[in-house]
Amino acid sequence: MRARSAAIAGRVGHGVAVDATASAGKRLTREARRAQILEQAAAYFAEYGLTAHTRGLADACGISQRLLYRIFPTKAALLEEVYRTAILGAFRHEWLPPLRDRSVPVQARLCRFYEAYHAGVLTRSWMRLFLYASLAEADMAPNYIGDIVSGLLDVLVEEVAHEQGIVLPADKPFLDEVAWTLHGAVSHLAIRRHLYGASRQLPVAEVVELHVTAFVDGFRGMVGTRR
Amino acid sequence: MRARSAAIAGRVGHGVAVDATASAGKRLTREARRAQILEQAAAYFAEYGLTAHTRGLADACGISQRLLYRIFPTKAALLEEVYRTAILGAFRHEWLPPLRDRSVPVQARLCRFYEAYHAGVLTRSWMRLFLYASLAEADMAPNYIGDIVSGLLDVLVEEVAHEQGIVLPADKPFLDEVAWTLHGAVSHLAIRRHLYGASRQLPVAEVVELHVTAFVDGFRGMVGTRR
DNA sequence: AACGTAAGTCGTCAATTGACGACTTAGACG
DNA sequence: CGTCTAAGTCGTCAATTGACGACTTACGTT
């Protein structure tokens, strides 16, 4: 039984079209084929879950299933590489310097950053893959949270506190939670839109601004509860 | 390949202990057995995903796989029933009247409601099952959102607006988004805690209060952006 | 043009899968 | 205590699975 559709309805599903990027039967170098497979695999596993089958993926790539195993030793190794490229690789580190550019009001910086983050990271494919990975393996999501989000949370509170002349308490778990207020709000917006099919009436930029404004305006009050 | 652990590590996993509720070989009525299976199935599918196998579930129940198929016609039918009982059935409608009791400050009402909601609905098992279902089937999550959350969002804005003497604009999508600010915050807290292993330093009640306070205090400002 | 190498495929295997026909047995009732 | 019904199990089937040994062929190099 497949993860998607078939789960409840019992349908066979997976009408994935053959990859159009590599036009008919063209022979690729190992590296080019590897890159093409990884791209297709990210989309395929995002759609049907990490339990999706290698034959279906091979079809989607327009290659034989055997070739998959000539390039990746096991399905687990392929999945690990998909996680590294598609999940960890989506974050653009060049987004960080503008986020710290104090010549611009923090409100504007946050809006711009989270619009880019929503468009570049929180896509349907990324979100589904990230959730499938988080559900399946205890080590994957913590990697992203630990490697990327954690540092981001620090920047958020530092920048807002600086602009508002607030001296932050030393309570790290509390400050993380305050920062999650904004980061979680935008993340959950993506979950609603891509997973629940909700929150699709308003433009993303408008909702992001709503959350950023609430965060900036409420920041002093939040931090004030811990003195 | 199994959904959990095995997805990346390749382990076989599922060290689910045999159900202890029905002590050794005791014969149950059809309804009692059905209830026992549903309870076990919710935990089992929450852990290993909707693609988990019926043999593993039968082991967890302490019964033969064949008996599963004497009580539920197909795996899909079993899953549908699990969704109805474990996902839709978790919400207690008796939480709503206290939420509307205007003799109590709205801040306190919201705190109490979301503490109960987090403890009763947003459990690890519920959260995982809900996400697996949302990822697999486009019809399930919308059911919960449509049947339960949607009405809740209305209550949230109505109650806060009333206490603060605010006349709400007619813009329904916008008001929904304002309400999601709080509902999403608590939901994402549960996702962080149960899925990402984050946000576990502070007590839940404290974080819930942080979000409720931010919501109540920032409500006028939020709604004010739409006049 | 011949050739060698790496890209690519065919066919298959053992282990699982959901599903179910045929059978066994506990235990309520007279 | 016998009997009958519904609870429960055994064994199996066809369809999939991940994985891979053996083979074929495109194409850069000389």
Short mmCIF file of C-alpha atoms (C1' of nucleotides) in Angstrom, two decimals:
data_model
loop_
_atom_site.label_atom_id
_atom_site.label_comp_id
_atom_site.label_asym_id
_atom_site.label_seq_id
_atom_site.Cartn_x
_atom_site.Cartn_y
_atom_site.Cartn_z
CA MET A 1 0.00 0.00 0.00
CA ARG A 2 1.33 3.36 -1.03
CA ALA A 3 1.58 6.29 1.34
CA ARG A 4 -0.45 8.73 -0.66
CA SER A 5 -4.03 8.42 -1.84
CA ALA A 6 -3.86 4.66 -1.64
CA ALA A 7 -3.66 5.04 2.12
CA ILE A 8 -7.36 5.55 2.45
CA ALA A 9 -8.98 5.35 -0.90
CA GLY A 10 -7.07 2.30 -2.00
CA ARG A 11 -6.26 3.86 -5.35
CA VAL A 12 -2.95 3.09 -7.00
CA GLY A 13 -2.13 6.74 -7.68
CA HIS A 14 1.33 8.02 -8.58
CA GLY A 15 0.64 9.28 -12.05
CA VAL A 16 4.09 10.84 -12.12
CA ALA A 17 5.08 11.87 -15.61
CA VAL A 18 8.43 10.82 -16.98
CA ASP A 19 11.12 13.42 -16.44
CA ALA A 20 11.17 15.92 -19.29
CA THR A 21 14.52 17.55 -18.45
CA ALA A 22 16.57 14.72 -19.91
CA SER A 23 15.06 14.33 -23.35
CA ALA A 24 14.71 10.83 -24.74
CA GLY A 25 17.37 8.22 -24.01
CA LYS A 26 20.25 10.67 -23.75
CA ARG A 27 23.26 9.24 -21.94
CA LEU A 28 24.46 11.40 -19.05
CA THR A 29 27.68 11.53 -17.05
CA ARG A 30 27.52 9.95 -13.66
CA GLU A 31 27.37 13.34 -11.95
CA ALA A 32 24.68 14.73 -14.22
CA ARG A 33 22.54 11.62 -13.77
CA ARG A 34 23.10 11.75 -10.04
CA ALA A 35 21.92 15.35 -9.93
CA GLN A 36 18.88 14.58 -12.05
CA ILE A 37 17.91 11.64 -9.86
CA LEU A 38 18.29 13.70 -6.71
CA GLU A 39 16.05 16.41 -8.08
CA GLN A 40 13.38 13.93 -9.13
CA ALA A 41 13.73 11.97 -5.90
CA ALA A 42 13.06 15.06 -3.79
CA ALA A 43 9.81 15.65 -5.64
CA TYR A 44 8.88 11.99 -5.66
CA PHE A 45 9.48 11.24 -2.00
CA ALA A 46 7.88 14.56 -1.04
CA GLU A 47 4.74 13.45 -2.82
CA TYR A 48 4.52 9.77 -1.84
CA GLY A 49 6.53 9.62 1.37
CA LEU A 50 9.87 8.04 2.18
CA THR A 51 8.30 4.61 1.79
CA ALA A 52 7.65 5.29 -1.91
CA HIS A 53 9.16 2.65 -4.15
CA THR A 54 12.32 2.80 -6.20
CA ARG A 55 10.57 1.51 -9.32
CA GLY A 56 8.18 4.44 -9.34
CA LEU A 57 11.06 6.86 -8.87
CA ALA A 58 12.97 5.22 -11.72
CA ASP A 59 9.93 5.63 -13.96
CA ALA A 60 9.68 9.27 -12.97
CA CYS A 61 13.34 9.71 -13.91
CA GLY A 62 12.81 7.89 -17.18
CA ILE A 63 15.50 5.32 -16.36
CA SER A 64 15.59 1.68 -15.32
CA GLN A 65 15.34 0.83 -11.64
CA ARG A 66 18.71 -0.91 -11.91
CA LEU A 67 20.46 2.34 -12.78
CA LEU A 68 19.32 3.82 -9.48
CA TYR A 69 21.33 1.13 -7.74
CA ARG A 70 24.38 1.73 -9.88
CA ILE A 71 24.50 5.31 -8.61
CA PHE A 72 23.24 4.94 -5.06
CA PRO A 73 24.19 1.83 -3.08
CA THR A 74 20.87 1.60 -1.21
CA LYS A 75 17.58 3.42 -0.97
CA ALA A 76 18.61 4.65 2.48
CA ALA A 77 21.75 6.25 1.03
CA LEU A 78 19.69 7.94 -1.66
CA LEU A 79 17.27 9.28 0.95
CA GLU A 80 20.10 10.63 3.05
CA GLU A 81 21.49 12.50 0.06
CA VAL A 82 18.04 13.84 -0.83
CA TYR A 83 17.75 15.17 2.70
CA ARG A 84 21.12 16.87 2.49
CA THR A 85 20.54 18.56 -0.83
CA ALA A 86 16.81 19.27 -0.78
CA ILE A 87 16.27 20.04 2.91
CA LEU A 88 19.53 21.42 4.24
CA GLY A 89 20.53 22.91 0.88
CA ALA A 90 17.42 25.05 0.49
CA PHE A 91 18.49 27.64 3.04
CA ARG A 92 20.46 30.52 1.48
CA HIS A 93 23.05 31.80 3.93
CA GLU A 94 23.27 35.05 2.00
CA TRP A 95 19.87 35.91 3.53
CA LEU A 96 21.55 36.47 6.89
CA PRO A 97 23.68 39.61 6.34
CA PRO A 98 20.69 41.72 5.17
CA LEU A 99 18.81 40.48 8.22
CA ARG A 100 21.52 42.07 10.38
CA ASP A 101 21.81 45.30 8.42
CA ARG A 102 20.91 47.81 11.12
CA SER A 103 20.64 50.71 8.69
CA VAL A 104 17.25 49.26 7.77
CA PRO A 105 14.29 49.12 10.23
CA VAL A 106 14.02 45.64 11.75
CA GLN A 107 10.37 45.39 10.74
CA ALA A 108 11.30 45.72 7.05
CA ARG A 109 14.24 43.34 7.41
CA LEU A 110 12.08 40.65 8.97
CA CYS A 111 9.37 41.03 6.33
CA ARG A 112 11.86 40.69 3.50
CA PHE A 113 13.62 37.75 5.09
CA TYR A 114 10.47 35.76 5.77
CA GLU A 115 9.04 36.43 2.34
CA ALA A 116 12.24 35.00 0.87
CA TYR A 117 12.26 32.15 3.38
CA HIS A 118 8.67 31.25 2.63
CA ALA A 119 9.22 31.35 -1.12
CA GLY A 120 12.61 29.62 -1.11
CA VAL A 121 12.45 27.14 1.74
CA LEU A 122 8.83 26.63 2.80
CA THR A 123 7.66 25.28 -0.56
CA ARG A 124 5.13 22.48 -0.81
CA SER A 125 7.83 19.99 -1.71
CA TRP A 126 10.24 21.08 1.04
CA MET A 127 7.50 21.12 3.68
CA ARG A 128 6.23 17.64 2.82
CA LEU A 129 9.70 16.17 2.64
CA PHE A 130 10.69 17.78 5.92
CA LEU A 131 7.62 16.46 7.69
CA TYR A 132 7.99 12.96 6.24
CA ALA A 133 11.61 12.97 7.37
CA SER A 134 10.75 14.31 10.82
CA LEU A 135 8.11 11.64 11.27
CA ALA A 136 10.29 8.81 10.06
CA GLU A 137 13.63 9.55 11.57
CA ALA A 138 14.46 11.18 14.87
CA ASP A 139 17.80 12.46 13.55
CA MET A 140 16.82 14.47 10.49
CA ALA A 141 14.63 17.30 11.66
CA PRO A 142 16.84 18.00 14.65
CA ASN A 143 19.64 18.44 12.12
CA TYR A 144 17.85 21.23 10.32
CA ILE A 145 16.62 22.78 13.55
CA GLY A 146 20.03 22.50 15.14
CA ASP A 147 22.11 23.55 12.16
CA ILE A 148 20.00 26.35 10.73
CA VAL A 149 16.95 27.42 12.72
CA SER A 150 18.73 27.60 16.04
CA GLY A 151 21.13 30.29 14.86
CA LEU A 152 18.29 32.13 13.21
CA LEU A 153 16.32 32.33 16.45
CA ASP A 154 19.24 34.10 18.11
CA VAL A 155 19.44 36.69 15.34
CA LEU A 156 15.72 37.44 15.56
CA VAL A 157 15.69 38.38 19.23
CA GLU A 158 19.04 40.18 19.06
CA GLU A 159 18.02 42.43 16.21
CA VAL A 160 14.63 43.38 17.61
CA ALA A 161 16.03 43.89 21.10
CA HIS A 162 18.79 46.13 19.77
CA GLU A 163 16.44 48.38 17.82
CA GLN A 164 14.13 48.72 20.80
CA GLY A 165 16.97 49.27 23.25
CA ILE A 166 16.02 46.24 25.29
CA VAL A 167 18.54 44.38 27.42
CA LEU A 168 17.79 40.69 26.99
CA PRO A 169 17.61 38.34 29.97
CA ALA A 170 20.10 35.47 29.99
CA ASP A 171 17.32 32.85 29.90
CA LYS A 172 18.16 31.07 26.62
CA PRO A 173 15.20 28.62 26.50
CA PHE A 174 12.83 31.52 27.12
CA LEU A 175 14.38 33.66 24.38
CA ASP A 176 14.21 30.73 21.97
CA GLU A 177 10.54 30.42 22.71
CA VAL A 178 10.01 34.11 22.06
CA ALA A 179 11.77 33.80 18.71
CA TRP A 180 9.79 30.68 17.83
CA THR A 181 6.73 32.91 18.13
CA LEU A 182 7.64 34.45 14.77
CA HIS A 183 9.49 31.60 13.12
CA GLY A 184 6.77 29.16 14.08
CA ALA A 185 4.06 31.49 12.85
CA VAL A 186 5.52 31.62 9.34
CA SER A 187 6.29 27.89 9.37
CA HIS A 188 2.76 27.06 10.43
CA LEU A 189 1.40 29.31 7.71
CA ALA A 190 3.26 27.12 5.21
CA ILE A 191 1.90 23.96 6.84
CA ARG A 192 -1.63 25.29 6.61
CA ARG A 193 -1.25 26.31 3.01
CA HIS A 194 0.61 23.29 1.69
CA LEU A 195 -0.76 20.55 3.90
CA TYR A 196 -4.17 21.56 5.13
CA GLY A 197 -5.19 23.58 2.09
CA ALA A 198 -6.16 26.42 4.45
CA SER A 199 -5.03 30.06 4.69
CA ARG A 200 -4.99 30.47 0.94
CA GLN A 201 -7.28 33.48 0.62
CA LEU A 202 -4.80 36.20 1.58
CA PRO A 203 -1.49 36.85 -0.18
CA VAL A 204 1.49 35.42 1.70
CA ALA A 205 3.26 38.79 1.96
CA GLU A 206 0.25 40.23 3.75
CA VAL A 207 0.10 37.44 6.32
CA VAL A 208 3.86 37.53 6.84
CA GLU A 209 3.61 41.24 7.55
CA LEU A 210 0.80 40.57 10.03
CA HIS A 211 3.01 38.16 11.96
CA VAL A 212 6.15 40.32 11.77
CA THR A 213 4.25 43.37 13.00
CA ALA A 214 2.69 41.42 15.86
CA PHE A 215 6.13 40.12 16.79
CA VAL A 216 7.88 43.50 16.70
CA ASP A 217 5.05 45.33 18.48
CA GLY A 218 4.62 42.65 21.12
CA PHE A 219 8.29 42.00 21.69
CA ARG A 220 8.74 44.31 24.66
CA GLY A 221 5.67 42.91 26.35
CA MET A 222 6.82 39.34 25.83
CA VAL A 223 10.33 39.84 27.12
CA GLY A 224 8.95 41.95 29.94
CA THR A 225 7.21 38.94 31.47
CA ARG A 226 10.70 37.69 32.36
CA ARG A 227 12.68 40.44 34.04
CA MET B 1 11.04 -0.59 3.85
CA ARG B 2 9.28 0.69 6.92
CA ALA B 3 8.38 4.33 7.40
CA ARG B 4 10.09 4.87 10.68
CA SER B 5 13.76 4.43 11.52
CA ALA B 6 14.17 1.93 8.74
CA ALA B 7 13.65 4.82 6.34
CA ILE B 8 17.20 5.98 6.76
CA ALA B 9 18.99 3.63 9.06
CA GLY B 10 17.66 0.49 7.48
CA ARG B 11 16.77 -1.01 10.83
CA VAL B 12 13.75 -3.23 11.10
CA GLY B 13 12.32 -1.36 14.05
CA HIS B 14 8.81 -1.77 15.45
CA GLY B 15 9.62 -3.22 18.84
CA VAL B 16 6.01 -2.82 19.80
CA ALA B 17 5.13 -4.79 22.87
CA VAL B 18 2.13 -7.06 22.79
CA ASP B 19 -0.97 -5.36 24.10
CA ALA B 20 -1.29 -5.79 27.83
CA THR B 21 -4.89 -4.64 28.18
CA ALA B 22 -6.34 -7.96 27.00
CA SER B 23 -4.54 -10.45 29.16
CA ALA B 24 -3.50 -13.77 27.60
CA GLY B 25 -5.73 -15.45 25.03
CA LYS B 26 -8.95 -14.01 26.43
CA ARG B 27 -11.81 -14.17 23.94
CA LEU B 28 -13.58 -10.84 23.44
CA THR B 29 -16.88 -9.82 21.95
CA ARG B 30 -16.70 -8.39 18.48
CA GLU B 31 -17.23 -4.84 19.77
CA ALA B 32 -14.64 -5.12 22.54
CA ARG B 33 -12.07 -6.53 20.12
CA ARG B 34 -12.90 -3.83 17.64
CA ALA B 35 -12.33 -1.14 20.25
CA GLN B 36 -9.06 -2.71 21.35
CA ILE B 37 -7.78 -2.91 17.79
CA LEU B 38 -8.73 0.70 17.10
CA GLU B 39 -6.85 1.86 20.17
CA GLN B 40 -3.74 -0.11 19.27
CA ALA B 41 -3.99 0.88 15.62
CA ALA B 42 -3.99 4.57 16.47
CA ALA B 43 -0.74 4.16 18.40
CA TYR B 44 0.77 1.85 15.81
CA PHE B 45 0.02 3.91 12.72
CA ALA B 46 1.00 7.08 14.58
CA GLU B 47 4.40 5.56 15.21
CA TYR B 48 5.13 3.85 11.90
CA GLY B 49 2.94 5.75 9.46
CA LEU B 50 -0.14 4.75 7.52
CA THR B 51 2.00 2.42 5.41
CA ALA B 52 2.79 0.29 8.46
CA HIS B 53 1.90 -3.35 8.00
CA THR B 54 -1.11 -5.23 9.28
CA ARG B 55 1.05 -8.08 10.59
CA GLY B 56 2.92 -5.73 12.90
CA LEU B 57 -0.35 -4.27 14.13
CA ALA B 58 -1.76 -7.74 14.77
CA ASP B 59 1.34 -8.60 16.82
CA ALA B 60 0.92 -5.39 18.79
CA CYS B 61 -2.67 -6.38 19.50
CA GLY B 62 -1.65 -9.89 20.47
CA ILE B 63 -3.92 -11.45 17.85
CA SER B 64 -3.50 -13.12 14.49
CA GLN B 65 -3.38 -11.01 11.36
CA ARG B 66 -6.37 -12.90 10.03
CA LEU B 67 -8.59 -11.65 12.85
CA LEU B 68 -7.94 -8.09 11.76
CA TYR B 69 -9.60 -8.96 8.47
CA ARG B 70 -12.55 -10.60 10.14
CA ILE B 71 -13.34 -7.32 11.88
CA PHE B 72 -12.28 -4.76 9.28
CA PRO B 73 -12.84 -5.57 5.61
CA THR B 74 -9.70 -3.80 4.38
CA LYS B 75 -6.77 -1.88 5.77
CA ALA B 76 -8.22 1.29 4.23
CA ALA B 77 -11.47 0.79 6.16
CA LEU B 78 -9.51 0.30 9.38
CA LEU B 79 -7.53 3.48 8.74
CA GLU B 80 -10.67 5.45 8.10
CA GLU B 81 -12.13 4.30 11.39
CA VAL B 82 -8.90 5.11 13.21
CA TYR B 83 -9.06 8.61 11.81
CA ARG B 84 -12.65 9.05 12.92
CA THR B 85 -12.12 7.85 16.46
CA ALA B 86 -8.56 8.98 17.22
CA ILE B 87 -8.40 12.26 15.28
CA LEU B 88 -11.94 13.61 15.14
CA GLY B 89 -12.89 12.00 18.46
CA ALA B 90 -10.15 13.67 20.49
CA PHE B 91 -11.82 17.05 20.57
CA ARG B 92 -14.11 17.54 23.56
CA HIS B 93 -17.03 19.75 22.64
CA GLU B 94 -17.63 20.49 26.32
CA TRP B 95 -14.52 22.71 26.14
CA LEU B 96 -16.50 25.28 24.16
CA PRO B 97 -19.06 26.63 26.65
CA PRO B 98 -16.38 27.67 29.19
CA LEU B 99 -14.54 29.36 26.34
CA ARG B 100 -17.60 31.56 25.83
CA ASP B 101 -18.29 32.24 29.50
CA ARG B 102 -17.96 36.02 29.54
CA SER B 103 -18.00 36.22 33.32
CA VAL B 104 -14.37 35.13 33.15
CA PRO B 105 -11.61 37.30 31.58
CA VAL B 106 -10.90 36.13 28.04
CA GLN B 107 -7.18 35.81 28.81
CA ALA B 108 -7.90 33.20 31.48
CA ARG B 109 -10.44 31.39 29.30
CA LEU B 110 -7.98 31.10 26.43
CA CYS B 111 -5.20 29.85 28.69
CA ARG B 112 -7.41 27.18 30.20
CA PHE B 113 -8.79 26.08 26.85
CA TYR B 114 -5.41 25.77 25.18
CA GLU B 115 -3.88 23.94 28.10
CA ALA B 116 -6.69 21.40 27.84
CA TYR B 117 -6.43 21.32 24.05
CA HIS B 118 -2.70 20.76 24.15
CA ALA B 119 -2.99 18.02 26.75
CA GLY B 120 -6.05 16.31 25.26
CA VAL B 121 -5.68 16.76 21.51
CA LEU B 122 -2.14 17.77 20.66
CA THR B 123 -0.52 14.62 22.07
CA ARG B 124 2.42 12.98 20.38
CA SER B 125 0.24 10.23 18.99
CA TRP B 126 -2.50 12.57 17.73
CA MET B 127 -0.02 14.95 16.16
CA ARG B 128 1.86 12.21 14.30
CA LEU B 129 -1.32 10.54 13.11
CA PHE B 130 -2.77 13.83 11.98
CA LEU B 131 0.34 14.74 10.02
CA TYR B 132 0.64 11.30 8.44
CA ALA B 133 -3.00 11.54 7.42
CA SER B 134 -2.62 15.07 6.11
CA LEU B 135 0.40 14.05 4.05
CA ALA B 136 -1.23 10.93 2.67
CA GLU B 137 -4.71 12.00 1.92
CA ALA B 138 -6.02 15.37 0.83
CA ASP B 139 -9.43 14.74 2.43
CA MET B 140 -8.59 14.02 6.05
CA ALA B 141 -6.98 17.14 7.44
CA PRO B 142 -9.49 19.38 5.74
CA ASN B 143 -12.10 17.37 7.59
CA TYR B 144 -10.66 18.21 10.97
CA ILE B 145 -9.93 21.81 10.00
CA GLY B 146 -13.35 22.21 8.46
CA ASP B 147 -15.35 20.40 11.12
CA ILE B 148 -13.63 21.57 14.26
CA VAL B 149 -10.94 24.22 13.92
CA SER B 150 -12.93 26.48 11.65
CA GLY B 151 -15.65 27.03 14.24
CA LEU B 152 -13.04 27.51 16.91
CA LEU B 153 -11.36 30.33 14.99
CA ASP B 154 -14.63 32.23 14.94
CA VAL B 155 -15.05 31.91 18.70
CA LEU B 156 -11.52 33.16 19.36
CA VAL B 157 -11.90 36.48 17.55
CA GLU B 158 -15.48 37.01 18.72
CA GLU B 159 -14.63 36.60 22.38
CA VAL B 160 -11.54 38.80 22.37
CA ALA B 161 -13.24 41.47 20.25
CA HIS B 162 -16.21 41.55 22.60
CA GLU B 163 -14.12 41.99 25.72
CA GLN B 164 -12.10 44.77 24.10
CA GLY B 165 -15.16 46.47 22.64
CA ILE B 166 -13.90 46.08 19.10
CA VAL B 167 -16.23 45.97 16.14
CA LEU B 168 -14.90 43.33 13.78
CA PRO B 169 -14.55 43.95 10.06
CA ALA B 170 -16.52 41.66 7.77
CA ASP B 171 -13.39 40.30 6.11
CA LYS B 172 -13.67 36.59 7.00
CA PRO B 173 -10.36 35.35 5.50
CA PHE B 174 -8.54 38.09 7.37
CA LEU B 175 -10.21 37.28 10.69
CA ASP B 176 -9.42 33.61 10.20
CA GLU B 177 -5.80 34.53 9.72
CA VAL B 178 -5.83 36.60 12.91
CA ALA B 179 -7.27 33.66 14.84
CA TRP B 180 -4.76 31.25 13.30
CA THR B 181 -2.14 33.44 14.94
CA LEU B 182 -3.04 31.90 18.27
CA HIS B 183 -4.28 28.49 17.19
CA GLY B 184 -1.29 28.00 14.96
CA ALA B 185 1.09 29.09 17.69
CA VAL B 186 -0.12 26.39 20.06
CA SER B 187 -0.28 23.80 17.27
CA HIS B 188 3.25 24.57 16.20
CA LEU B 189 4.42 24.31 19.78
CA ALA B 190 3.12 20.74 19.76
CA ILE B 191 4.82 20.03 16.44
CA ARG B 192 8.12 21.33 17.82
CA ARG B 193 7.83 19.33 20.98
CA HIS B 194 6.57 16.04 19.58
CA LEU B 195 8.23 16.05 16.15
CA TYR B 196 11.33 18.16 16.30
CA GLY B 197 12.22 17.47 19.91
CA ALA B 198 12.53 21.23 20.43
CA SER B 199 10.84 23.66 22.86
CA ARG B 200 11.01 21.20 25.70
CA GLN B 201 12.80 23.34 28.27
CA LEU B 202 9.86 25.43 29.42
CA PRO B 203 6.61 24.05 30.87
CA VAL B 204 3.78 24.00 28.33
CA ALA B 205 1.49 26.15 30.47
CA GLU B 206 4.09 28.90 30.51
CA VAL B 207 4.50 28.95 26.74
CA VAL B 208 0.75 28.77 26.18
CA GLU B 209 0.36 31.79 28.42
CA LEU B 210 3.04 33.61 26.44
CA HIS B 211 1.12 33.06 23.21
CA VAL B 212 -2.29 33.86 24.70
CA THR B 213 -1.00 37.09 26.21
CA ALA B 214 0.65 38.13 22.96
CA PHE B 215 -2.60 37.39 21.15
CA VAL B 216 -4.84 39.29 23.54
CA ASP B 217 -2.47 42.25 23.85
CA GLY B 218 -1.79 42.46 20.14
CA PHE B 219 -5.36 41.86 19.01
CA ARG B 220 -6.37 45.50 18.64
CA GLY B 221 -3.24 46.27 16.69
CA MET B 222 -3.77 43.33 14.35
CA VAL B 223 -7.40 44.03 13.60
CA GLY B 224 -6.59 47.71 13.31
CA THR B 225 -4.50 47.11 10.20
CA ARG B 226 -7.80 46.35 8.46
CA ARG B 227 -10.31 49.11 9.11
"C1'" DA C 1 37.10 2.76 -38.02
"C1'" DA C 2 38.22 0.06 -34.20
"C1'" DC C 3 38.22 -0.10 -29.33
"C1'" DG C 4 37.73 0.24 -24.44
"C1'" DT C 5 35.16 2.03 -20.77
"C1'" DA C 6 31.46 3.61 -18.40
"C1'" DA C 7 26.33 4.24 -18.95
"C1'" DG C 8 22.47 1.72 -19.15
"C1'" DT C 9 19.04 -2.49 -19.26
"C1'" DC C 10 17.03 -7.36 -18.55
"C1'" DG C 11 15.67 -10.72 -15.76
"C1'" DT C 12 15.54 -12.60 -11.43
"C1'" DC C 13 15.64 -13.66 -6.26
"C1'" DA C 14 14.27 -13.78 -1.54
"C1'" DA C 15 11.47 -11.39 1.58
"C1'" DT C 16 7.40 -9.05 2.25
"C1'" DT C 17 2.78 -7.45 1.50
"C1'" DG C 18 -2.69 -7.31 1.72
"C1'" DA C 19 -6.06 -10.51 1.58
"C1'" DC C 20 -8.74 -14.75 2.36
"C1'" DG C 21 -10.51 -20.02 2.25
"C1'" DA C 22 -10.65 -23.67 5.33
"C1'" DC C 23 -10.34 -25.07 9.72
"C1'" DT C 24 -10.37 -25.17 15.13
"C1'" DT C 25 -12.22 -24.06 19.68
"C1'" DA C 26 -14.07 -21.33 23.60
"C1'" DG C 27 -17.99 -20.64 26.11
"C1'" DA C 28 -23.10 -19.29 26.50
"C1'" DC C 29 -27.40 -21.73 26.64
"C1'" DG C 30 -30.74 -25.44 27.29
"C1'" DC D 1 -23.25 -32.48 29.52
"C1'" DG D 2 -23.91 -31.83 24.81
"C1'" DT D 3 -24.49 -28.49 21.11
"C1'" DC D 4 -24.20 -24.65 18.31
"C1'" DT D 5 -22.47 -20.19 17.16
"C1'" DA D 6 -19.17 -16.81 16.85
"C1'" DA D 7 -14.23 -15.87 18.06
"C1'" DG D 8 -10.01 -17.03 16.63
"C1'" DT D 9 -5.91 -19.34 13.91
"C1'" DC D 10 -3.18 -21.75 10.04
"C1'" DG D 11 -1.49 -21.77 5.79
"C1'" DT D 12 -1.34 -19.89 1.46
"C1'" DC D 13 -1.65 -16.87 -2.85
"C1'" DA D 14 -0.63 -13.27 -6.07
"C1'" DA D 15 1.51 -8.96 -6.29
"C1'" DT D 16 5.09 -6.21 -4.77
"C1'" DT D 17 9.40 -4.96 -2.75
"C1'" DG D 18 14.75 -3.78 -2.42
"C1'" DA D 19 18.61 -5.48 -4.38
"C1'" DC D 20 21.90 -7.27 -7.81
"C1'" DG D 21 24.49 -10.62 -11.42
"C1'" DA D 22 25.04 -10.77 -16.16
"C1'" DC D 23 24.65 -8.60 -20.23
"C1'" DT D 24 24.32 -4.74 -24.00
"C1'" DT D 25 25.57 -0.36 -26.13
"C1'" DA D 26 26.69 4.64 -26.69
"C1'" DC D 27 30.49 7.50 -27.41
"C1'" DG D 28 35.16 9.83 -26.45
"C1'" DT D 29 39.92 8.62 -27.74
"C1'" DT D 30 43.45 7.33 -30.73
#
